[in-house]
Coordinates of C-alpha atoms and ligand atoms in Angstrom, one line a residue:
M204 CA -84.4 30.3 -91.2
S205 CA -80.6 30.4 -90.9
D206 CA -78.8 33.6 -90.1
E207 CA -78.0 34.4 -93.7
K208 CA -75.8 37.4 -92.7
R209 CA -73.1 35.0 -91.5
L210 CA -73.3 32.6 -94.4
D211 CA -71.6 32.8 -97.8
P212 CA -74.3 33.7 -100.5
A213 CA -73.5 30.3 -102.2
T214 CA -74.7 28.6 -99.0
V215 CA -77.8 30.8 -98.8
A216 CA -78.7 29.9 -102.4
A217 CA -78.0 26.2 -102.1
Q218 CA -80.1 25.9 -99.0
G219 CA -82.8 28.3 -100.0
L220 CA -82.2 30.2 -96.8
G221 CA -82.6 26.9 -94.9
W222 CA -86.4 27.1 -95.2
I223 CA -88.4 24.0 -94.4
D224 CA -92.2 23.4 -94.7
E225 CA -93.5 23.8 -91.2
A226 CA -96.5 21.5 -91.8
T227 CA -94.5 18.4 -93.0
R228 CA -90.8 19.3 -92.2
A229 CA -90.1 18.8 -96.0
I230 CA -86.8 20.3 -97.1
I231 CA -88.3 21.3 -100.4
P232 CA -91.4 23.4 -100.2
P233 CA -94.8 22.2 -101.7
I234 CA -96.2 24.0 -104.7
H235 CA -98.9 26.2 -103.6
V236 CA -101.7 26.4 -106.2
S237 CA -104.7 27.6 -104.3
S238 CA -106.0 30.9 -105.7
T239 CA -107.8 31.9 -102.6
Y240 CA -107.6 31.5 -98.8
L241 CA -110.0 31.0 -96.0
R242 CA -111.1 34.1 -94.1
D243 CA -111.5 33.9 -90.3
P244 CA -114.9 34.1 -88.7
D245 CA -114.0 37.6 -87.4
N246 CA -113.4 38.6 -91.1
A247 CA -109.6 38.8 -90.7
Y248 CA -107.0 36.9 -92.8
S249 CA -104.8 35.7 -90.0
S250 CA -102.8 33.4 -92.4
G251 CA -101.6 36.6 -94.1
H252 CA -102.9 35.3 -97.4
M253 CA -106.0 36.4 -99.2
Y254 CA -105.8 35.9 -103.0
I255 CA -103.2 34.6 -105.3
R256 CA -102.7 37.8 -107.2
A257 CA -101.9 39.7 -104.0
D258 CA -99.9 37.4 -101.9
N259 CA -99.0 34.0 -103.3
P260 CA -97.0 32.0 -100.6
A261 CA -95.1 30.4 -103.5
F262 CA -93.2 33.7 -103.9
E263 CA -92.0 34.0 -100.3
Q264 CA -88.9 31.7 -100.4
P265 CA -87.6 32.8 -103.8
E266 CA -88.2 36.4 -103.0
A267 CA -86.4 36.1 -99.7
V268 CA -83.5 34.2 -101.2
L269 CA -83.0 36.8 -104.0
N270 CA -83.3 39.6 -101.5
A271 CA -80.6 38.1 -99.3
L272 CA -78.4 37.5 -102.4
E273 CA -78.7 41.2 -103.5
G274 CA -78.6 42.6 -99.9
G275 CA -81.9 44.4 -100.4
A276 CA -84.9 45.5 -98.3
G277 CA -87.4 43.5 -100.4
A278 CA -87.8 41.6 -103.6
M279 CA -90.7 41.0 -105.9
L280 CA -91.3 38.4 -108.6
F281 CA -93.0 39.2 -111.9
S282 CA -94.4 37.3 -114.8
S283 CA -91.3 38.1 -116.9
G284 CA -88.3 40.3 -116.9
M285 CA -90.1 42.7 -119.2
A286 CA -93.0 42.9 -116.7
A287 CA -90.6 43.7 -113.9
A288 CA -88.8 46.4 -116.0
T289 CA -91.9 48.0 -117.5
T290 CA -93.5 48.2 -114.0
V291 CA -90.6 50.4 -112.9
F292 CA -91.1 52.8 -115.7
L293 CA -94.9 52.8 -115.4
S294 CA -94.6 53.6 -111.7
L295 CA -93.4 57.0 -112.8
K296 CA -95.7 59.9 -113.9
P297 CA -96.4 61.2 -117.4
G298 CA -94.0 64.1 -118.1
D299 CA -91.1 62.5 -116.1
H300 CA -87.8 62.4 -117.9
V301 CA -85.9 59.0 -117.9
V302 CA -82.5 58.2 -119.1
A303 CA -81.6 54.7 -120.4
P304 CA -78.8 53.1 -122.5
K305 CA -78.5 53.0 -126.2
I306 CA -77.1 49.5 -125.8
M307 CA -79.6 47.5 -123.8
Y308 CA -82.0 44.5 -124.1
W309 CA -83.6 45.4 -127.4
A310 CA -87.3 44.7 -126.5
L311 CA -87.1 47.1 -123.5
R312 CA -85.4 49.8 -125.7
H313 CA -88.2 49.2 -128.3
W314 CA -90.9 49.4 -125.5
L315 CA -89.4 52.6 -124.1
L316 CA -89.3 54.3 -127.5
N317 CA -92.7 53.1 -128.7
F318 CA -94.9 52.7 -125.7
A319 CA -93.4 54.5 -122.7
T320 CA -93.2 57.7 -124.8
G321 CA -96.9 57.3 -125.9
W322 CA -97.7 57.0 -122.2
G323 CA -96.0 60.4 -121.5
L324 CA -92.5 59.6 -120.3
E325 CA -89.7 61.6 -121.9
V326 CA -87.1 59.0 -122.9
E327 CA -83.5 59.8 -123.6
L328 CA -81.1 57.1 -124.7
L329 CA -77.3 57.5 -124.0
D330 CA -74.0 55.8 -124.3
M331 CA -73.9 54.7 -120.6
T332 CA -70.2 54.0 -120.7
D333 CA -69.8 57.8 -120.8
L334 CA -70.5 59.3 -117.5
V335 CA -69.8 62.8 -118.8
A336 CA -72.7 62.4 -121.2
L337 CA -74.9 61.1 -118.4
A338 CA -74.1 64.0 -116.2
R339 CA -75.0 66.3 -119.1
A340 CA -78.2 64.5 -119.8
V341 CA -79.8 64.4 -116.3
R342 CA -82.1 67.3 -115.4
P343 CA -82.3 68.0 -111.7
G344 CA -85.9 67.8 -110.5
K345 CA -87.1 66.5 -113.9
T346 CA -85.2 63.3 -114.4
K347 CA -86.9 60.7 -112.2
L348 CA -85.0 57.5 -113.3
V349 CA -81.6 56.5 -114.6
W350 CA -81.7 53.0 -116.0
V351 CA -78.6 51.1 -116.9
E352 CA -77.8 47.5 -117.9
T353 CA -74.3 46.1 -117.1
P354 CA -72.8 44.1 -118.8
A355 CA -75.2 45.3 -121.5
N356 CA -76.7 43.0 -124.1
P357 CA -75.3 42.3 -126.7
T358 CA -71.9 44.1 -126.8
W359 CA -71.4 43.8 -123.0
D360 CA -70.7 47.5 -122.5
I361 CA -69.9 48.2 -118.8
T362 CA -71.4 51.1 -116.9
D363 CA -69.6 52.4 -113.8
L364 CA -72.3 51.8 -111.3
A365 CA -71.0 53.9 -108.4
G366 CA -70.3 56.8 -110.8
A367 CA -73.7 56.6 -112.5
A368 CA -75.5 56.3 -109.1
R369 CA -73.8 59.5 -107.9
I370 CA -74.9 61.4 -111.0
A371 CA -78.5 60.1 -110.8
H372 CA -78.8 60.9 -107.1
A373 CA -77.3 64.4 -107.5
A374 CA -80.1 65.1 -109.9
G375 CA -82.8 63.6 -107.6
A376 CA -83.4 60.6 -109.8
R377 CA -83.7 56.9 -108.8
F378 CA -81.0 54.6 -110.2
A379 CA -82.1 51.2 -111.5
V380 CA -79.8 48.4 -112.8
D381 CA -80.7 45.5 -115.1
S382 CA -78.3 43.0 -113.7
T383 CA -79.5 40.0 -115.6
A384 CA -76.1 39.2 -117.3
A385 CA -74.1 39.6 -114.1
S386 CA -76.5 37.9 -111.6
P387 CA -76.0 38.4 -107.9
V388 CA -73.0 36.0 -108.1
L389 CA -70.9 38.6 -109.9
T390 CA -72.4 42.0 -109.1
R391 CA -74.5 43.4 -106.2
P392 CA -75.6 46.7 -107.6
L393 CA -77.2 47.9 -104.4
E394 CA -73.7 48.0 -102.9
H395 CA -72.7 50.4 -105.7
G396 CA -75.5 52.8 -105.1
A397 CA -78.4 51.3 -107.0
D398 CA -81.9 51.9 -105.7
L399 CA -83.5 49.0 -107.7
V400 CA -82.1 45.9 -109.3
M401 CA -83.9 44.1 -112.0
H402 CA -83.4 40.6 -113.3
S403 CA -84.9 38.6 -116.2
A404 CA -85.1 35.6 -113.9
T405 CA -85.7 33.6 -117.1
K406 CA -81.9 33.6 -117.4
Y407 CA -79.2 32.9 -114.8
L408 CA -81.5 32.9 -111.7
N409 CA -83.4 30.0 -113.1
G410 CA -80.7 28.7 -115.4
H411 CA -82.5 25.8 -117.1
S412 CA -84.4 27.6 -120.0
D413 CA -87.7 26.2 -118.8
L414 CA -89.6 29.2 -117.4
I415 CA -90.2 32.9 -117.9
A416 CA -90.0 35.2 -114.8
G417 CA -88.7 38.6 -113.7
A418 CA -87.7 40.1 -110.4
L419 CA -87.0 43.5 -108.7
V420 CA -85.0 44.1 -105.6
T421 CA -85.1 47.4 -103.7
R422 CA -82.6 49.2 -101.5
A423 CA -85.5 50.8 -99.4
D424 CA -88.9 49.6 -98.5
D425 CA -90.3 53.1 -99.3
D426 CA -93.4 54.7 -101.0
H427 CA -92.0 54.0 -104.4
W428 CA -91.6 50.3 -103.6
A429 CA -95.2 50.3 -102.2
R430 CA -96.4 51.8 -105.5
I431 CA -94.6 49.1 -107.5
R432 CA -96.2 46.4 -105.3
L433 CA -99.6 47.8 -105.8
M434 CA -99.0 48.0 -109.6
R435 CA -98.0 44.4 -109.6
V436 CA -101.1 43.3 -107.8
Q437 CA -103.5 45.5 -109.7
S438 CA -102.0 45.0 -113.2
G439 CA -101.8 41.3 -112.5
N440 CA -98.2 41.0 -113.6
V441 CA -97.7 38.0 -111.3
L442 CA -95.8 34.8 -111.7
G443 CA -97.5 31.4 -111.6
S444 CA -97.0 29.1 -108.6
F445 CA -95.3 26.4 -110.6
E446 CA -92.8 28.9 -112.2
A447 CA -92.0 30.3 -108.7
W448 CA -91.3 26.8 -107.5
L449 CA -89.1 26.0 -110.5
L450 CA -87.3 29.3 -110.1
M451 CA -86.4 28.5 -106.5
R452 CA -85.1 25.1 -107.6
G453 CA -83.0 26.8 -110.2
M454 CA -81.6 29.4 -107.8
R455 CA -80.2 26.6 -105.5
T456 CA -77.5 25.9 -108.1
L457 CA -77.0 29.6 -109.1
F458 CA -73.4 29.9 -107.8
P459 CA -71.9 26.8 -109.4
R460 CA -73.7 27.4 -112.7
V461 CA -72.7 31.0 -113.0
R462 CA -69.1 30.3 -112.0
S463 CA -68.8 27.5 -114.4
A464 CA -70.3 29.5 -117.3
A465 CA -68.1 32.5 -116.5
A466 CA -65.0 30.3 -116.5
N467 CA -66.0 28.8 -119.9
A468 CA -66.8 32.2 -121.4
R469 CA -63.4 33.6 -120.2
A470 CA -61.5 30.6 -121.7
L471 CA -63.4 30.8 -125.0
A472 CA -63.0 34.6 -125.3
E473 CA -59.3 34.3 -124.8
R474 CA -59.0 31.4 -127.3
L475 CA -61.2 33.0 -129.9
S476 CA -59.3 36.3 -129.7
A477 CA -56.5 34.5 -131.6
H478 CA -58.7 32.9 -134.2
P479 CA -58.2 34.2 -137.8
G480 CA -61.9 34.1 -138.5
V481 CA -62.7 36.4 -135.7
A482 CA -62.4 40.2 -136.1
Q483 CA -63.1 41.0 -132.4
V484 CA -64.2 39.4 -129.2
L485 CA -66.4 41.4 -126.9
Y486 CA -66.0 40.2 -123.3
P487 CA -65.5 42.3 -120.1
G488 CA -63.0 39.8 -118.9
L489 CA -60.5 40.6 -121.7
K490 CA -57.8 43.1 -120.7
S491 CA -58.3 44.6 -124.2
F492 CA -62.0 45.3 -123.6
A493 CA -62.9 49.0 -123.2
G494 CA -64.8 48.4 -119.9
H495 CA -62.4 45.9 -118.4
A496 CA -61.0 48.1 -115.6
V497 CA -64.5 49.2 -114.4
A498 CA -65.7 45.6 -114.7
A499 CA -62.8 44.3 -112.6
R500 CA -63.7 46.9 -109.9
Q501 CA -67.4 46.2 -109.6
M502 CA -67.7 42.5 -110.6
T503 CA -66.5 39.9 -108.2
G504 CA -65.5 36.3 -109.0
G505 CA -65.7 36.6 -112.8
F506 CA -67.0 38.5 -115.8
G507 CA -70.1 36.5 -116.7
G508 CA -71.0 33.8 -119.1
M509 CA -71.9 36.1 -122.0
F510 CA -69.7 37.2 -124.8
S511 CA -70.0 38.2 -128.5
I512 CA -67.7 37.7 -131.5
R513 CA -67.6 39.8 -134.6
V514 CA -67.0 37.5 -137.5
K515 CA -64.6 38.3 -140.4
G516 CA -66.6 38.3 -143.6
G517 CA -69.6 40.3 -142.2
E518 CA -73.2 39.3 -141.7
A519 CA -73.2 36.3 -144.1
A520 CA -70.2 34.8 -142.5
A521 CA -71.7 35.3 -139.0
I522 CA -75.0 33.6 -140.0
A523 CA -73.0 30.8 -141.7
T524 CA -70.9 30.3 -138.5
A525 CA -74.1 29.9 -136.4
A526 CA -75.5 27.5 -139.0
H527 CA -72.4 25.2 -138.8
A528 CA -72.3 25.0 -135.0
K529 CA -73.5 21.7 -133.6
I530 CA -72.9 21.8 -129.8
W531 CA -73.9 25.5 -129.6
K532 CA -77.6 25.7 -130.2
R533 CA -79.0 28.4 -132.5
A534 CA -81.6 29.9 -130.2
T535 CA -82.4 33.2 -128.5
S536 CA -82.1 33.8 -124.7
L537 CA -79.2 33.2 -122.4
G538 CA -78.1 32.0 -119.0
G539 CA -79.0 28.4 -119.3
V540 CA -76.7 25.4 -118.7
E541 CA -76.6 24.7 -122.4
S542 CA -74.6 27.0 -124.7
L543 CA -76.5 29.2 -127.2
I544 CA -75.4 31.1 -130.3
E545 CA -77.4 33.8 -131.9
H546 CA -77.1 36.3 -134.8
R547 CA -78.5 39.3 -132.8
A548 CA -79.0 41.9 -135.6
S549 CA -81.6 39.8 -137.4
I550 CA -83.5 39.4 -134.2
E551 CA -83.4 43.0 -133.3
G552 CA -84.5 44.4 -136.7
P553 CA -83.3 47.3 -138.9
T554 CA -83.1 49.9 -136.1
T555 CA -80.6 47.9 -134.0
P556 CA -77.3 49.4 -132.9
C557 CA -75.9 45.8 -133.0
P558 CA -73.3 45.3 -135.7
P559 CA -74.4 42.8 -138.4
D560 CA -71.3 40.6 -138.1
L561 CA -72.0 40.0 -134.4
L562 CA -72.8 36.6 -132.9
R563 CA -74.0 36.6 -129.3
L564 CA -72.8 33.6 -127.3
S565 CA -74.2 32.4 -124.0
A566 CA -71.7 30.0 -122.6
G567 CA -73.2 27.0 -120.7
I568 CA -71.6 24.7 -118.3
E569 CA -70.4 22.0 -120.8
D570 CA -66.8 21.1 -121.3
A571 CA -64.8 24.2 -122.5
D572 CA -62.8 22.3 -125.1
D573 CA -65.9 20.8 -126.6
L574 CA -67.4 24.3 -126.9
A575 CA -64.2 25.7 -128.4
R576 CA -63.7 23.0 -131.0
D577 CA -67.3 23.3 -132.1
L578 CA -67.0 27.1 -132.6
E579 CA -63.6 26.8 -134.3
A580 CA -65.0 24.2 -136.7
A581 CA -68.0 26.4 -137.4
L582 CA -65.9 29.4 -138.1
E583 CA -63.6 27.5 -140.4
A584 CA -66.6 26.0 -142.3
A585 CA -68.1 29.5 -142.7
Q586 CA -64.9 31.0 -144.0
R587 CA -64.5 28.3 -146.7
Ligands
PLP69 N1 -83.1 42.1 -119.7 C1 -82.2 41.4 -120.3 C2 -80.7 41.8 -120.2 C3 -82.6 40.3 -121.1 O1 -81.6 39.6 -121.7 C4 -83.9 40.0 -121.2 C5 -84.4 38.9 -122.1 O2 -83.6 38.4 -122.9 C6 -84.9 40.8 -120.5 C7 -84.4 41.8 -119.7 C8 -86.3 40.5 -120.6 O3 -86.6 39.4 -119.9 P1 -87.8 38.4 -120.2 O4 -87.5 37.7 -121.5 O5 -87.8 37.5 -119.0 O6 -89.1 39.2 -120.2

């Protein structure tokens, strides 16, 4: 293994921490598929591996790379981003109070309100751009977790991580960040006071829209982390070996992909801000965006590949715009090399806080002019 502390994170990712397969000297690791491992005659497991649900060697390299990129004390892969996130909440105890954002990945919001509450957590949703409201909401001794997402899907609200961490810790709560949209390329939440970082690895970490995976990274290898590890093993929320291998392959190109997508998103957000068919562009990189100053402080090297537009003419015009796009593919998800466009409110259902005229855009790594011309043509066709 190379000394990753001296290397730029882009080098760490591209070389997968410099790992080689000891048995064959292969640069790219084999795909481990065995579900079980030989026990020694003296009953020990000297290989360190017993059973695939407990300690799959396919996880070791991607977990070590992600941990190095986030600057953590440990990382764990899960079967999906939702599995990673829900494990954090389920590691708490019935009766615990948790605070989460009003604007967040909708399925997690739905799960919190419909399942976590049934299990006994007291869930409070807040505007996480407002630290005064957060300070008022936390209850010392009772609030066990403050969960934020920044930039937050789908309006890209920015939470001040250092400020929120201070409030959470003063109340004795853990502070967890869904950093899916930023990726470790653009934000390292542990450096801003987070205790846990969560990723839907389905998105930027993999980057090719061909697997589902989730990940957690911890600041401390403590009792809480041990409990999360035990929950992963015993609930069986584990990733498959092939997906872990694909994820590692995707992570090697994380830096150039994210930088390219972020440059495209910024150029598109600026260009579309002047378009007569667009009422508003939501992108943390725009100086006019409410969270821009905080984003500029805590994000490094760009503002991400995600942005949204609010289309003049309301919901019908937004849906028509998506319908006329050709290069932008009408599909859910984000963080792949191909650009995706989505009418979010119709995915999220009637209780969504997402405005009906909003289109969410995941900028890929295609040519920025091709992407801009396609969107402009679609907007014009929809306004006719
Ligand atoms: N968090 C964010 C910000 C997401 O966008 C998503 C999925 O879209 C998730 C979590 C859930 O991840 P997964 O689909 O991998 O379960």
